PDB file of C-alpha atoms and ligand atoms in Angstrom:
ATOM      1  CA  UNK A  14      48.651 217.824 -21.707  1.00  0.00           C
ATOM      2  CA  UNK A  15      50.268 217.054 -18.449  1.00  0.00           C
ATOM      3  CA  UNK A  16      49.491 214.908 -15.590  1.00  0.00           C
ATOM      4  CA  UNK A  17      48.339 216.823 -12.552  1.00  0.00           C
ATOM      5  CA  UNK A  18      51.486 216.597 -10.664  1.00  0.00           C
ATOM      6  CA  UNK A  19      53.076 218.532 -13.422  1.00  0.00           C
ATOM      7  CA  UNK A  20      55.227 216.007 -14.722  1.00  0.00           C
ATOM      8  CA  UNK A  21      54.992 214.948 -18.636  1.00  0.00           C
ATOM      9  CA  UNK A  22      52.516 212.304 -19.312  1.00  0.00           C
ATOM     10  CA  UNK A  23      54.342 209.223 -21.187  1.00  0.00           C
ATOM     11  CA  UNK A  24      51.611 207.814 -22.753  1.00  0.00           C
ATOM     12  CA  UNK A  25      48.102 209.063 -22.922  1.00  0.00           C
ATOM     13  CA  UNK A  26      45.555 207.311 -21.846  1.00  0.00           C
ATOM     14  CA  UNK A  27      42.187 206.997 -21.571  1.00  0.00           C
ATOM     15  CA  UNK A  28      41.503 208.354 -17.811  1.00  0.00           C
ATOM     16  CA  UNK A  29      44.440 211.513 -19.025  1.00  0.00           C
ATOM     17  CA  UNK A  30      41.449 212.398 -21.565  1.00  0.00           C
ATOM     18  CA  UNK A  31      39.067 211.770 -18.635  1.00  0.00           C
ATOM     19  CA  UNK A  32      40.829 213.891 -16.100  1.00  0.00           C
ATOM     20  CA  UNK A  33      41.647 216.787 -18.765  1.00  0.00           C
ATOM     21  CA  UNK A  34      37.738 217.334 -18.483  1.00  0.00           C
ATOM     22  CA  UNK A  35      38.040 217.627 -14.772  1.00  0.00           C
ATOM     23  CA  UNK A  36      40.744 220.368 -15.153  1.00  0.00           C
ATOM     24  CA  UNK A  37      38.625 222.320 -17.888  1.00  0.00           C
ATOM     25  CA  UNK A  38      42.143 221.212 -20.136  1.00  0.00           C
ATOM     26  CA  UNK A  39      41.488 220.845 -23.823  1.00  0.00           C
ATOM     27  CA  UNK A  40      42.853 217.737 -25.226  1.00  0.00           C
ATOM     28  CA  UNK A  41      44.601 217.970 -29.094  1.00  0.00           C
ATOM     29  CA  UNK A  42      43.524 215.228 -32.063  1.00  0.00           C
ATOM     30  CA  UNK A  43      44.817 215.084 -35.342  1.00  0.00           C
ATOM     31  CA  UNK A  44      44.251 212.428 -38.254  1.00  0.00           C
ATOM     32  CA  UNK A  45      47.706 210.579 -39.433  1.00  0.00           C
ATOM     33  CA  UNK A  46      47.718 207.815 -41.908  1.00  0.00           C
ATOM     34  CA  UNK A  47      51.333 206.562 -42.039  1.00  0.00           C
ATOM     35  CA  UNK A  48      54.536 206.441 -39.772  1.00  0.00           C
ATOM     36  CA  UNK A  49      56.916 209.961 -40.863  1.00  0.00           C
ATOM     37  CA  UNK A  50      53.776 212.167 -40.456  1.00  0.00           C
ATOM     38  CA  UNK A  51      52.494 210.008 -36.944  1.00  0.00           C
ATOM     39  CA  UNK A  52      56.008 210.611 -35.917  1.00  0.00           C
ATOM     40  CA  UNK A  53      55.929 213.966 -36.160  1.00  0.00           C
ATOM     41  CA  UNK A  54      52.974 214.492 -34.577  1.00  0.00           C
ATOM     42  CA  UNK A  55      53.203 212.658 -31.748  1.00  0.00           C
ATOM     43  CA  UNK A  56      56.482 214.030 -31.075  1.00  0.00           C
ATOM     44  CA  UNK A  57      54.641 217.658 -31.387  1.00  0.00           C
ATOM     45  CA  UNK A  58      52.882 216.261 -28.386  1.00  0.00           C
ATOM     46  CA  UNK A  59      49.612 216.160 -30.297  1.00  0.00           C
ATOM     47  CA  UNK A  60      47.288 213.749 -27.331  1.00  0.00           C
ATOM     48  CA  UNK A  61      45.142 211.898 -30.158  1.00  0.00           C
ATOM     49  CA  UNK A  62      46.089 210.282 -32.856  1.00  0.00           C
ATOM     50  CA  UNK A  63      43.004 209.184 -35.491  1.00  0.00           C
ATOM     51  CA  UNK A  64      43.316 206.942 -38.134  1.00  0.00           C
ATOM     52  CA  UNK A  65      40.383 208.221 -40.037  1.00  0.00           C
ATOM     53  CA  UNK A  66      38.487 206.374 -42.641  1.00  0.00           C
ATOM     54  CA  UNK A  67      38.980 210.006 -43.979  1.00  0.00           C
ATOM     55  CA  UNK A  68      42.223 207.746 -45.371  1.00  0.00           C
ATOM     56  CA  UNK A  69      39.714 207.060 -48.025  1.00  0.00           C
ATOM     57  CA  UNK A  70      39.131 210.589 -49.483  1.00  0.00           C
ATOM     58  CA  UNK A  71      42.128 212.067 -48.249  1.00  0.00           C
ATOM     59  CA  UNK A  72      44.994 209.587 -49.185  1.00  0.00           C
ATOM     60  CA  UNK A  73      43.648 207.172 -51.310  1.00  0.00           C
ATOM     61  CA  UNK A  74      41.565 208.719 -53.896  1.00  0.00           C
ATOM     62  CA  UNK A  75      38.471 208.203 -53.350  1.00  0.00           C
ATOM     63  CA  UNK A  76      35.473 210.516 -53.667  1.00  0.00           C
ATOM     64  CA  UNK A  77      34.189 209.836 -49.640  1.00  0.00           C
ATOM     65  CA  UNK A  78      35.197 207.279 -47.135  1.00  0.00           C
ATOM     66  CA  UNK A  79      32.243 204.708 -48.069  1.00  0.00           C
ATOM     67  CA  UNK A  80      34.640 202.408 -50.556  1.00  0.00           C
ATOM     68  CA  UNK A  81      36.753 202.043 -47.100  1.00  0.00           C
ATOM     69  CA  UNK A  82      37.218 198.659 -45.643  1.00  0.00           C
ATOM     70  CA  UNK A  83      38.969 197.273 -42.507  1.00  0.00           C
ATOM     71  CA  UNK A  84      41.396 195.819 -44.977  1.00  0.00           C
ATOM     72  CA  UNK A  85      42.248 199.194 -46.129  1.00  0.00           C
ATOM     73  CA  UNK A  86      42.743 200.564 -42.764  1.00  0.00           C
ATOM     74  CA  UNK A  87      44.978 198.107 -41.109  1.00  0.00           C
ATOM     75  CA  UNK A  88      48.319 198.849 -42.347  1.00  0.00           C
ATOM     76  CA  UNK A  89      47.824 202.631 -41.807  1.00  0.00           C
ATOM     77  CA  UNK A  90      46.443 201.265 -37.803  1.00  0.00           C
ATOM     78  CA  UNK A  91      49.708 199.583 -37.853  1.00  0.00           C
ATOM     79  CA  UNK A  92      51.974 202.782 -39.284  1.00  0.00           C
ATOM     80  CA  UNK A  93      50.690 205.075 -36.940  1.00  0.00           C
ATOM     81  CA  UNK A  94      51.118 202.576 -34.034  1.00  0.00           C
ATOM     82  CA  UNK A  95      54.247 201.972 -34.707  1.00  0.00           C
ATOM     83  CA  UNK A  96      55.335 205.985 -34.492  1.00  0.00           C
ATOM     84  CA  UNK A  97      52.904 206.399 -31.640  1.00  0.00           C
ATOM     85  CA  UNK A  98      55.910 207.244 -28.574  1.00  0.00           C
ATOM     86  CA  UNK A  99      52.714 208.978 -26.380  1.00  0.00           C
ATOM     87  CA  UNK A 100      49.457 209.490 -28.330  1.00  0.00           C
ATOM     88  CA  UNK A 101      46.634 207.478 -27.707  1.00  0.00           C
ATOM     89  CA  UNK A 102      45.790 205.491 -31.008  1.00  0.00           C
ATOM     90  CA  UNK A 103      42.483 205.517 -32.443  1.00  0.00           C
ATOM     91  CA  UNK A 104      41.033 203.862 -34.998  1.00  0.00           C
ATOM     92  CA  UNK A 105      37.714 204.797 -37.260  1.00  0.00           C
ATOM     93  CA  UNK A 106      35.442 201.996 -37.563  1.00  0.00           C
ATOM     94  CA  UNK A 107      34.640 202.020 -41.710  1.00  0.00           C
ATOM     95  CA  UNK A 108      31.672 201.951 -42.733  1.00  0.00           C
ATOM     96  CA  UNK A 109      29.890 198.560 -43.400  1.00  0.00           C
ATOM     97  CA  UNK A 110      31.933 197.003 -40.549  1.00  0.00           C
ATOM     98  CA  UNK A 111      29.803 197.937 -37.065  1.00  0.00           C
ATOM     99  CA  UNK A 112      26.312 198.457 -38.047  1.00  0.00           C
ATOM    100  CA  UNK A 113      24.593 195.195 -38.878  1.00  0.00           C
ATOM    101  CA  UNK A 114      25.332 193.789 -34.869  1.00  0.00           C
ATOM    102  CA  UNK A 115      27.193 194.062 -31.314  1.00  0.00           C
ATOM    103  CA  UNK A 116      29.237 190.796 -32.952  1.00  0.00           C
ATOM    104  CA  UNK A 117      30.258 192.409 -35.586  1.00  0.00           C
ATOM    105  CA  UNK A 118      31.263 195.698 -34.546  1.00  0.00           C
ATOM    106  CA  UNK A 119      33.124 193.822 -31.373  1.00  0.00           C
ATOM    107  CA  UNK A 120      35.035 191.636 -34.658  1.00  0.00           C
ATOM    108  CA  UNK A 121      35.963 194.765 -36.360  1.00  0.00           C
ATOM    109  CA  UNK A 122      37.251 196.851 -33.381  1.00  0.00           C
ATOM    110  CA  UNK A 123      39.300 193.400 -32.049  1.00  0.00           C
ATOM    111  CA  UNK A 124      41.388 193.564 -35.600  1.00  0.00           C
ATOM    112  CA  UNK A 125      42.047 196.967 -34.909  1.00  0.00           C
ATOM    113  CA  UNK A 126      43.682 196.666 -31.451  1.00  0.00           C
ATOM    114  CA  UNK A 127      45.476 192.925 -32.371  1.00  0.00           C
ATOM    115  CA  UNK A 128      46.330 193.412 -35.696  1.00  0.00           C
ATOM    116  CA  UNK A 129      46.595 197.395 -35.960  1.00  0.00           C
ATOM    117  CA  UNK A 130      48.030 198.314 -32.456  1.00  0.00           C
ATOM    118  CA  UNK A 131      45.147 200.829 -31.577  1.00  0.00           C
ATOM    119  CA  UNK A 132      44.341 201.588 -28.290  1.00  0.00           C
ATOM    120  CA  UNK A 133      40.868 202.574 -28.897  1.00  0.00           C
ATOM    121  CA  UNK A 134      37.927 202.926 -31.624  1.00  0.00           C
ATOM    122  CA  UNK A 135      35.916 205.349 -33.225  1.00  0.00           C
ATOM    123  CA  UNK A 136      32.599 205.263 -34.844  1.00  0.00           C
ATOM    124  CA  UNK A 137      29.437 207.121 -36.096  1.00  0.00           C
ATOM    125  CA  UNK A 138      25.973 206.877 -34.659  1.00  0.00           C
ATOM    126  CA  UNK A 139      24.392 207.497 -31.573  1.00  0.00           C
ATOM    127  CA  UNK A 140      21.444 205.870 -29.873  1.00  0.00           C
ATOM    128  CA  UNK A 141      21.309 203.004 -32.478  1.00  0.00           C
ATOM    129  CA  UNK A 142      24.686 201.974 -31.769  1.00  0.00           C
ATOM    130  CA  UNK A 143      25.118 201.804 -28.339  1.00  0.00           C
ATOM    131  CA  UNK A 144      24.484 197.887 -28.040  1.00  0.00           C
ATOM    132  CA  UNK A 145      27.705 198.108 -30.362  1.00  0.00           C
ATOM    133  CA  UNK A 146      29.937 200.629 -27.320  1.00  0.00           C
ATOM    134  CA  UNK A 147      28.976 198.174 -24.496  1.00  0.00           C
ATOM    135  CA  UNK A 148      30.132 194.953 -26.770  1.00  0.00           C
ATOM    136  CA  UNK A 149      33.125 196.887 -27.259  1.00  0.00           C
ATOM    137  CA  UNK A 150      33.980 198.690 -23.863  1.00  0.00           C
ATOM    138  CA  UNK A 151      32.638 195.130 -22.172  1.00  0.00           C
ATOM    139  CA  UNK A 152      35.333 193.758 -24.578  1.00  0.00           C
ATOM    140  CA  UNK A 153      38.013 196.253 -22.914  1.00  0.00           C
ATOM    141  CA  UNK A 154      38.265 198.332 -25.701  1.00  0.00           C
ATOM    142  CA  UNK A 155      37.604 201.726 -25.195  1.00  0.00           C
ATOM    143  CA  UNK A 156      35.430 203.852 -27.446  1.00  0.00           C
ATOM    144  CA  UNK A 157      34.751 207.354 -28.831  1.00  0.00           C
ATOM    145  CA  UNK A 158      31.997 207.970 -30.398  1.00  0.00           C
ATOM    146  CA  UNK A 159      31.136 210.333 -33.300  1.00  0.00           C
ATOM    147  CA  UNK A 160      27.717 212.535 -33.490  1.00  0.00           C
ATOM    148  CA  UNK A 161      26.536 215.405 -36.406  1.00  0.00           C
ATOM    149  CA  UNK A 162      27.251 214.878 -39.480  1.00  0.00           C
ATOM    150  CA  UNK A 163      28.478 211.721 -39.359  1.00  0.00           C
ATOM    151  CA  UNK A 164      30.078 211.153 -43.518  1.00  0.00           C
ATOM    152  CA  UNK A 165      29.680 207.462 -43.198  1.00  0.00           C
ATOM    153  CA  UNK A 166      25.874 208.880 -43.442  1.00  0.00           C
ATOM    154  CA  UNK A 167      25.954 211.499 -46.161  1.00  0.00           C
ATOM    155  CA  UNK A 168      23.515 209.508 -48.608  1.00  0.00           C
ATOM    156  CA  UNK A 169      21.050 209.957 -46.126  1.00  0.00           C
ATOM    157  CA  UNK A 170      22.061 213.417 -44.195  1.00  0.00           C
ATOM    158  CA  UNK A 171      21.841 214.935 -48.267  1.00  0.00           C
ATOM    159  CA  UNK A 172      24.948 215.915 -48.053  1.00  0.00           C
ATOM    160  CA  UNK A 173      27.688 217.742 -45.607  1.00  0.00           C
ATOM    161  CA  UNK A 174      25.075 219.336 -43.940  1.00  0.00           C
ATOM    162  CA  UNK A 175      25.799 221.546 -40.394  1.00  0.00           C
ATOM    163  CA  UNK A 176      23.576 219.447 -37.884  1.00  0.00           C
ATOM    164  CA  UNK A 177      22.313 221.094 -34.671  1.00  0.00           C
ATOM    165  CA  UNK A 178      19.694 223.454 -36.255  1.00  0.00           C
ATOM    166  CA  UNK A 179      16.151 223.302 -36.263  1.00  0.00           C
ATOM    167  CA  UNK A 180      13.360 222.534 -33.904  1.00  0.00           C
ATOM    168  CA  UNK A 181      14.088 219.441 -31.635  1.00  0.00           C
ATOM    169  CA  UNK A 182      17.553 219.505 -32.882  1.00  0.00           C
ATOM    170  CA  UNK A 183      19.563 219.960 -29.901  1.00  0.00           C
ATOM    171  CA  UNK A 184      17.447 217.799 -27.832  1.00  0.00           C
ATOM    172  CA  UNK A 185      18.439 214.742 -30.087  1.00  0.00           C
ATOM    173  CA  UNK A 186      21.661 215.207 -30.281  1.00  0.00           C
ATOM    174  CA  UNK A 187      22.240 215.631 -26.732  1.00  0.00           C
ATOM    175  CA  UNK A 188      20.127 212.682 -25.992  1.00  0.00           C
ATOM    176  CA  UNK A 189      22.143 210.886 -28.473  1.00  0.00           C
ATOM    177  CA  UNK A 190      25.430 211.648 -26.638  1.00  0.00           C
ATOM    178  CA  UNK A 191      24.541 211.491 -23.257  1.00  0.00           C
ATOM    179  CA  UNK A 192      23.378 207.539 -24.409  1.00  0.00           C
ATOM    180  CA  UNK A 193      27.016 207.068 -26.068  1.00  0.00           C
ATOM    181  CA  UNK A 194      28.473 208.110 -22.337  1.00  0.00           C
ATOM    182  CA  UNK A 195      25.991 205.690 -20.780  1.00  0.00           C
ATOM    183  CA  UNK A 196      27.403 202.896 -22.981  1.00  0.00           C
ATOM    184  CA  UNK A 197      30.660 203.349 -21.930  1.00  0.00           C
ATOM    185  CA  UNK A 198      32.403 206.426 -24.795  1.00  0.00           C
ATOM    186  CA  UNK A 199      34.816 207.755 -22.738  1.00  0.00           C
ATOM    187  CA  UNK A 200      34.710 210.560 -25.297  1.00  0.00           C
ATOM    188  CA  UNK A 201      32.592 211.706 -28.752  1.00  0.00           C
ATOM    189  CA  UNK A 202      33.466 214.006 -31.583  1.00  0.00           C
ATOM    190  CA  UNK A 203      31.335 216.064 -32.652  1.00  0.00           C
ATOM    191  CA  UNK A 204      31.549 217.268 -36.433  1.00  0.00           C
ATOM    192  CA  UNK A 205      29.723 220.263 -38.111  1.00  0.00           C
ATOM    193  CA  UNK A 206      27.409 220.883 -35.704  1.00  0.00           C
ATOM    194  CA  UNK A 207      26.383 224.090 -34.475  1.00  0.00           C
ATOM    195  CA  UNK A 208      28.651 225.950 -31.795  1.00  0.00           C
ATOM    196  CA  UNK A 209      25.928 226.574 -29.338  1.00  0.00           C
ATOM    197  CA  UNK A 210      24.498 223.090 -29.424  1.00  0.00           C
ATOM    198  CA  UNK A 211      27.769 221.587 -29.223  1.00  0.00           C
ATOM    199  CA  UNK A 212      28.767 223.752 -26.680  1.00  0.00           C
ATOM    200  CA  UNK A 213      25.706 222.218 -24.592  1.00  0.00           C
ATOM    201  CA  UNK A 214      26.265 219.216 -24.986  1.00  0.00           C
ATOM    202  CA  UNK A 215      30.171 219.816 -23.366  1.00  0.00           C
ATOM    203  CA  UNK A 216      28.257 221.247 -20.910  1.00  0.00           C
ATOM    204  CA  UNK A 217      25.749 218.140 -20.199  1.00  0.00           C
ATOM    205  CA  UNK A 218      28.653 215.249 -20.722  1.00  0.00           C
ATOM    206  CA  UNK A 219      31.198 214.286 -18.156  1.00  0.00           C
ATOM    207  CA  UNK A 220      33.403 212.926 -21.033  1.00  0.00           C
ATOM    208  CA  UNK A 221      35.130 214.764 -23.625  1.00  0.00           C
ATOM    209  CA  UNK A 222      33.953 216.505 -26.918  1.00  0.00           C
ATOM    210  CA  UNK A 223      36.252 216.951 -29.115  1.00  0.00           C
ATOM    211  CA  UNK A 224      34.919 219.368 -31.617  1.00  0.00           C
ATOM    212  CA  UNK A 225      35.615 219.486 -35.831  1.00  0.00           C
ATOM    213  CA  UNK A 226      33.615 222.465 -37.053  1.00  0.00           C
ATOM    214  CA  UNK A 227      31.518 222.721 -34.025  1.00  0.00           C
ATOM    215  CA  UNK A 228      32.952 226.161 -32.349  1.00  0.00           C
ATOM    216  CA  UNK A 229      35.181 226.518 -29.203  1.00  0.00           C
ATOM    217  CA  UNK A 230      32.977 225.003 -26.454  1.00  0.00           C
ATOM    218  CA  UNK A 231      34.325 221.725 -26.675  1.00  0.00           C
ATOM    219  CA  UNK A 232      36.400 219.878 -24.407  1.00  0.00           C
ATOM    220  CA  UNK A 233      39.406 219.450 -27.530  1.00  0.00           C
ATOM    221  CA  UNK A 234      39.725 220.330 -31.242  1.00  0.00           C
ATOM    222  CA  UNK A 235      40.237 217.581 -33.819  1.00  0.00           C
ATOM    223  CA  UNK A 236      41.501 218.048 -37.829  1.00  0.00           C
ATOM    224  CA  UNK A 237      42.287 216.190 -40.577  1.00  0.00           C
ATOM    225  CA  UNK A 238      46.176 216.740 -40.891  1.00  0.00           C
ATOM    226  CA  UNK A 239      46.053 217.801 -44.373  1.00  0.00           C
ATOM    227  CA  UNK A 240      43.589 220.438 -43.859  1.00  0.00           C
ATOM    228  CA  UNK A 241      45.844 221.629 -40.859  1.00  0.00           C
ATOM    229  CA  UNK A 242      48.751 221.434 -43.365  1.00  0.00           C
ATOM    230  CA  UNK A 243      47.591 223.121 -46.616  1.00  0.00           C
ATOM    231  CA  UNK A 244      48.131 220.135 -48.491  1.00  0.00           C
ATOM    232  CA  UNK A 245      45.022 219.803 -50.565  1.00  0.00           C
ATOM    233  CA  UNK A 246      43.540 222.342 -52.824  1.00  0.00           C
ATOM    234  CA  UNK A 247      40.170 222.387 -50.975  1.00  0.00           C
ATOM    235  CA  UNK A 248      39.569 222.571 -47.510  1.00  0.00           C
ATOM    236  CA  UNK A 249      36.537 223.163 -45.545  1.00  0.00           C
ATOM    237  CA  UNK A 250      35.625 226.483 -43.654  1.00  0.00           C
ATOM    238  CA  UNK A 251      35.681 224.769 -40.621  1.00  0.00           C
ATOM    239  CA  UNK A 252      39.470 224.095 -40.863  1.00  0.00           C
ATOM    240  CA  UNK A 253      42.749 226.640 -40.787  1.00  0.00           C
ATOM    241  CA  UNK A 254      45.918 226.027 -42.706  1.00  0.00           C
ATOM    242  CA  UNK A 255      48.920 226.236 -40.378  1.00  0.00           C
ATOM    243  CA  UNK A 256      50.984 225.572 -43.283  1.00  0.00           C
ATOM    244  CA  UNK A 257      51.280 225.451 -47.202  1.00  0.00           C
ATOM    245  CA  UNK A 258      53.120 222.003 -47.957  1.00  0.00           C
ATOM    246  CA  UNK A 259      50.982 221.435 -50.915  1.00  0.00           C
ATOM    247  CA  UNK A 260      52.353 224.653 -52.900  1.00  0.00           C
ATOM    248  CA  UNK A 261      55.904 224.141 -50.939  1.00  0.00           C
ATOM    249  CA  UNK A 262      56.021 220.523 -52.144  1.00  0.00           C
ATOM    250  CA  UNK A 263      54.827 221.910 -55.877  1.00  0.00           C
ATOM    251  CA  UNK A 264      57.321 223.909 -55.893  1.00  0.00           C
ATOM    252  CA  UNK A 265      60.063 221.498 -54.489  1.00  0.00           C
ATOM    253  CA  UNK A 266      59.307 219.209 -57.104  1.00  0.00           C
ATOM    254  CA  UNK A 267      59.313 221.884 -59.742  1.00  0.00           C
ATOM    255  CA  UNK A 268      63.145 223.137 -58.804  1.00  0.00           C
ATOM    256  CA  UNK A 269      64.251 219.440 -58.591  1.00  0.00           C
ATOM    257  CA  UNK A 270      62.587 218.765 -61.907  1.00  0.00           C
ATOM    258  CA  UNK A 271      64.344 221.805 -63.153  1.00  0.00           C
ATOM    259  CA  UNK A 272      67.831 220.745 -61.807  1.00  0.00           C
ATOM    260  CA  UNK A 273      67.895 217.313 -63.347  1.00  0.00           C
ATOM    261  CA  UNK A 274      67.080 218.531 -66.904  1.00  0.00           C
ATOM    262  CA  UNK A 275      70.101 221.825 -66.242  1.00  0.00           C
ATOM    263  CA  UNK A 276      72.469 219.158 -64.659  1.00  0.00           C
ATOM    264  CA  UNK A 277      72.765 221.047 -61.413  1.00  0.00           C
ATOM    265  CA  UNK A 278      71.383 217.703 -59.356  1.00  0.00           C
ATOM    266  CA  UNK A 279      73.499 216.191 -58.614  1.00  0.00           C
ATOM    267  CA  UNK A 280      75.900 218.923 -57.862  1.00  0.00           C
ATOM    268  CA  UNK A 281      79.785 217.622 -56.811  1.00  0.00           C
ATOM    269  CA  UNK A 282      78.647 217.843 -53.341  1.00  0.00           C
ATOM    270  CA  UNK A 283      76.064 214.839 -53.847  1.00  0.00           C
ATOM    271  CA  UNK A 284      78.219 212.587 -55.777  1.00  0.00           C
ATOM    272  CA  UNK A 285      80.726 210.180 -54.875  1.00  0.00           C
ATOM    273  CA  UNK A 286      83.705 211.634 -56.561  1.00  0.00           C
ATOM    274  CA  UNK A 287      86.300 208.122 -55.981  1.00  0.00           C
TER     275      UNK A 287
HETATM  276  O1  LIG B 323      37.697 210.125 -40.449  1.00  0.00           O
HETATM  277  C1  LIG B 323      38.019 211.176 -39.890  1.00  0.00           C
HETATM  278  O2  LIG B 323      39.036 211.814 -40.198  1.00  0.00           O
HETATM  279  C2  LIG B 323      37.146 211.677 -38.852  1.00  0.00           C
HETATM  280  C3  LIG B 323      37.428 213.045 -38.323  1.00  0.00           C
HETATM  281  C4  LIG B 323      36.917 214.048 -39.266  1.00  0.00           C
HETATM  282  C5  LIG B 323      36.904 213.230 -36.962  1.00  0.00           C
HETATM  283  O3  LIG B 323      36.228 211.025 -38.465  1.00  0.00           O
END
């Protein structure tokens, strides 16, 4: 993304998402979780960086993000801040920490930005939680919001489920995210949802989508970086590997491990010889 005037944008913020819109310019998100791979992608010139409570399934074992807490999250808020040379900084909101009240969710989303470094918050919902954007954005912290299927939710969604179909479908969701914009989102992801219906609701919004399974009529694409990388041995249908670290990092370990029993590692080369 650049600036109108052509020149490179130093650090993105929130009216460069705002103003992307205006120029019909899709904006870039990935997930990081830690400072080498934040480095690299901010330096790839990647616009969004998301701390995901994704963290929870994808890095720290666990079956979903649920078990997440802010806890948990902070010192990957603070890794990715501290690689973070031009992408804006987000930060997912786990679940448990926004829902019961504006006063809560405002606590939660303070830790992130004075404690993490973020320069903004994410969470799930959409009518219900808009007392919970204007606490926020009143609080000066802006806000994305997050509408489909929405994992924190899965118990009661049965499941990942595509969202956008059926009778009265579209009509909900859209009223859902043109309520988030109201409350002050200055963007909202939209995840598994049907292409058409998100494509709508792009139309309808005068901030950002930024699509994750939900088709090429969004304003910007978001993934979760190992999905984009090839890192895990499952990835959803939604998602394209752009690379194959997993197997390349299998098989790294594999010739190393080979090396050390033959004696070739250390080689001359890699030792100190005086
Ligand atoms: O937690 C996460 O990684 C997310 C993305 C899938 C948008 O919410």
């Amino acid at each position: 993304m650049s600036t109108p005037k052509g020149s490179d944008i130093t650090r993105v913020r929130v009216h460069h998402i705002r103003e992307a819109k205006e120029r019909g310019e899709r904006v870039t998100m990935l997930t990081a979780y830690d400072f080498p791979t934040a480095r690299i992608f901010d330096a790839a010139g990647i616009d969004m960086l998301l701390i995901g409570d994704s963290v929870g399934d994808n890095i720290l074992g666990h079956p979903n993000t649920l078990p997440v807490t802010v806890d948990e999250m902070i010192p990957h808020v603070r890794a990715v801040s501290r690689a973070a040379q031009r992408a804006l900084v987000v930060a997912d909101l786990p679940f448990g920490c926004y829902e019961a009240s504006p006063e809560q969710a405002l606590a939660s989303a303070v830790r992130m930005v004075k404690e993490g470094g973020a320069n903004a918050v994410k969470f799930e919902g959409g009518e219900r939680v808009t007392p919970q954007v204007r606490a926020i954005t009143g609080a000066g912290i802006p806000v994305v919001g997050h509408l489909g299927f929405t994992p924190q939710s899965e118990n009661i969604l049965g499941g990942k489920r595509v969202q956008g179909r059926g009778p009265g479908a579209e009509e909900r969701l859209t009223k859902d995210a043109v309520a988030l914009q109201e409350a002050g989102a200055f963007a909202v992801v939209l995840e598994m949802m049907s292409a058409p219906v998100a494509a709508h609701i792009t139309e309808v919004l005068t901030i950002s989508t930024i699509g994750i399974g939900a088709g090429v009529g969004c304003d910007g694409q978001v993934l979760v970086w190992l999905d984009l990388a090839g890192m895990g041995d499952w990835s959803p249908r939604f998602a394209k590997q752009y690379a194959h670290l997993g197997s390349d990092l299998e098989a790294a370990a594999k010739e190393y491990a080979a090396e050390v029993k033959s004696g070739a590692f250390p080689s001359p080369e890699q030792s100190y010889l005086q």
